[in-house]
Structure formats: C-alpha cells, structure tokens
C-alpha cells in the first residue's frame, strides 16, 4: 500500500515544527516554500541595523531537514488549493500551476505587511518581513548617511538624517533602539562633514503606549529607555500621509528620506484559497484541533490561523506557530498510525520579551515582569537557543559579544541588487554636486 502524502506549505516556524514532528511518520512529506530558507524573523531588525548578516538569521530548509529521509523540500510558490480534489497548485521558475495531491495538508504560510488600507505607503515605507526587506532597509539607512556626507548644503542634512519608524510594537521598539545605538556609537567617528549622532529617530504609533501587549510598567520602562537613547516617541497619532519627502503626523509634516514600516501584518491568502471563514484580520478560523471546519485533513497553523483561547485570539508570535506546527504534525502522525490523538491544542505562553538598545530588555512571563540587563541576557539566551543550527548559534553569539564589547557591527555594506554597486549620479544628486564642486 502506498504511503499517505502530507503537504506542508511554508518552512517558517510553524511549517518546520510540523515537518520535524512528522520525522518518524510512515508518510511522504513534501514541504513547499517559495524561498529556500527558514528565516528567524525576530532578528530581521538586526540585519536592517547592520548587527548581523543575512546568513546569520536564515538557514536553507533543505539543510535543516537533510537527515529526515521521509521529507522532500520543494522551492515553489503555492497559489491555490482544491480542497475537494485534494491538491495544491504550485509554481516554480520552471513550471506553472502544477497540481500536487495530498492526503493531509498543513498551511503555514505566515503573514505579510498590512498598511491598514494605505497600500500607497508601501513605496516610501518598506516593511520588515523577509531577508530582502531587511537588506533593503539596511541599504536605505546606510545610504542616507552617505548622501548626507556627500551633500554640501547643510540645510539638507537634517532631512537625510531623519528616520521615521511607523509602529511601536516589539519590532518598531527594537529597531528604534538598535538604530539609536548604530548612529550614536558605531557610526560616530566615521564621517567628516556630518555628525551621525545628530540623526533624528522618530517612533510613531496611534496606540497610547509602546509595546502594546506588555504591562503598563514595562511599556513605560521601554519608552523611558528609548528616550534616553534619543528616540522621539510620538504616541496617540496615526500617520496621515507618507511620500518621498517625509511623513505627516497629526497634521505636522516631518521631512525625512527614510521611513520604515514596523506596524501591521496581514495574513497570507490561505483563507481565500480555502474559501474558509476568516477573522477580521483575514486569518483562517480554525478548530481546537487546528483543522478547518468540515475538513479534518486540512490544518492551518501559525500567523495565518486564528484561534481563540480563554476568550482571546492567540497572538501572531513564533511560540504559537511552533507549538501549533508541532501539534498538527503529532496529530497527523497519530492518525496515520491509528494511535490515540493528542488532547485539543492548548497554547503554553512562555512569555514575551523585547530589546531596547544595548544591554536592556523588558521581559514579561506570567506574573514576572523585569527590565534591564538581566532581561537582556535572558532575551539573548532564548534567541540563541531558537536559532535553527548550532553554527548559527555560535556565529551569532560571537558577533553579539564582539558588537557589545567593541561597538562594531557585522555587516555595514550597501549592496545594490538591481545593478552595479557604483553610485550613478543623477542631475540633482548630492554626489554630482560634490564631484562638480571639486
Ligand atoms: C520583524 C519581525 C519581528 C518579530 N519578532 C518576534 C519576536 O521577537 N518574538 C516572536 O515570538 N515573534 C516575533 N515575530 C513574529 C514571528 O516571526 C511570527 O509569528 C512567526 O514567524 C510565524 O511563523 P509562521 O510559520 O506562521 O510564518 P513564517 O515564519 O512567516 O513562515 C511562513 C513561510 O511560508 C512561506 N510562504 C508564504 N506564502 C507561501 C506560498 N504561497 N507558497 C510557498 N511558501 C509560502 C514563506 O516563505 C515562509 O517561509 C516577528 C515577526 C517579524 C516580521
């Protein structure tokens, strides 16, 4: 008899946990991801702010699963699901719309950016979701300093050296803190015409506090820390407008050339593929066993799923994704072997953490609420533990230690993936002005 086939779409936290839970299952597992790597998204901001290199936060999925003989990894993009005929439709660079049949399906496609109905902001305020996004943000930030150094008119320096981050959740707060450290320490002595420490960093959110899910005390501690690092925190106002010249907040224009979107996330289109019920954010409503109502063979897990526990929706965080992925894998394993299924899924919340600059973090776990250096050490240990391979753990540990002691960063390169790395002066660029002035 042929073995059942399990298709997992997505090799993020949820998909990878599902695949690992199925390692001993007598089944053919096919994991499809549109990238070839598993990405540790919580450290994306460290690539954007030059602490780590892209290869320190991402690992080839194929490499992670190389010893798992029942699992095949395919790099391709899933564009639809036929839940009646039981196949997914996938495309790769070579072939389009190939149907791949399944007996069990796990959709773990994560989330994308949400501009809250203002998709026109995307052009000027890129988000932070993929490795390419983090490299683009790093290029943009470093380029702003290069442009300012080349600019002879000091009146333009302030616009070039103003950075606005939209969204004061964990990503925005961590990014603002890391950016402040970058400009106040690492870049401090590297320029001659400009003073990097004069850079203005503005963190904006329509919420009344930073780090929404954290307690009032920790939120206050994080805000105070940011302000100590020189970050301007603007709360209670949404961004009205973003264009090439800056942002408008509560009617006030802040001229700037660099805006990074660290706010809302939108789920992947899994709900549309399945024509299933979704929550207001578009995440697929799933049952206690993580399956889609009416389809016990289809599981939706991680950021693209919506499940309430104790009357509240589970948050879109890595722990939820990993625990759900593992559960879906274990349930499928038990069904294939005919063994008793695990109890209904129950999320075990280990707590939340956020770093605010060098050597300072906030940590909330049950009744425990701490901030400071101890919380930062815990944050570092936990993040190292969850990196995908031992070599990454060692490499990131050494880089963090080096950066902590010397202030030097891992990757301060501006890489132009579109073409030549040589700057091409345009008629009004500061580079042309500088060259002409020589
Ligand atoms: C900048 C940032 C910082 C974060 N910080 C934290 C943090 O500090 N702590 C925390 O707990 N959580 C954090 N999160 C959230 C956490 O990363 C997510 O909750 C987690 O990644 C969700 O896992 P997932 O497997 O559902 O999705 P993902 O990890 O996003 O994985 C989805 C996978 O599906 C693939 N995929 C998507 N669509 C398709 C398709 N159509 N076809 C094929 N493949 C597809 C993608 O390539 C990706 O590999 C952060 C997220 C971001 C963006």
Coordinates of C-alpha atoms in Angstrom, one line a residue, residues 11-21 38-40 42 106 108 290 301-303 314-330 345-348 350 382-383 385-388:
X11 CA 9.0 26.4 6.0
X12 CA 8.7 29.1 8.7
X13 CA 8.4 28.4 12.5
X14 CA 5.1 26.5 12.1
X15 CA 5.9 24.5 8.9
X16 CA 9.3 23.5 10.1
X17 CA 7.9 22.4 13.5
X18 CA 5.3 20.3 11.7
X19 CA 7.8 18.7 9.4
X20 CA 10.1 17.8 12.4
X21 CA 7.1 16.3 14.3
X38 CA 13.9 29.2 7.1
X39 CA 14.0 32.8 8.4
X40 CA 14.4 33.8 12.0
X42 CA 12.7 38.2 15.3
X106 CA -0.8 21.9 6.6
X108 CA 1.7 27.5 7.4
X290 CA -6.2 23.2 14.3
X301 CA -1.2 27.0 11.7
X302 CA 0.9 29.9 12.8
X303 CA 0.4 33.5 11.8
X314 CA -3.7 33.8 20.2
X315 CA -1.0 36.3 19.2
X316 CA 1.0 36.1 16.0
X317 CA 4.3 35.1 17.6
X318 CA 6.9 32.4 17.0
X319 CA 5.9 30.3 20.0
X320 CA 2.3 30.0 18.9
X321 CA 3.5 29.0 15.4
X322 CA 6.0 26.4 16.7
X323 CA 3.5 24.8 19.2
X324 CA 0.7 24.7 16.5
X325 CA 3.0 23.3 13.9
X326 CA 4.3 20.6 16.3
X327 CA 0.7 19.7 17.3
X328 CA -0.5 19.4 13.7
X329 CA 2.4 17.1 12.9
X330 CA 1.7 15.0 16.0
X345 CA -4.4 22.1 21.2
X346 CA -3.6 24.4 24.2
X347 CA -1.0 27.2 23.9
X348 CA 1.6 27.4 26.6
X350 CA 6.3 31.2 28.0
X382 CA 16.4 32.4 24.4
X383 CA 17.0 33.8 20.9
X385 CA 18.5 28.7 21.6
X386 CA 15.9 29.1 18.9
X387 CA 18.2 29.7 16.0
X388 CA 18.0 26.8 13.6

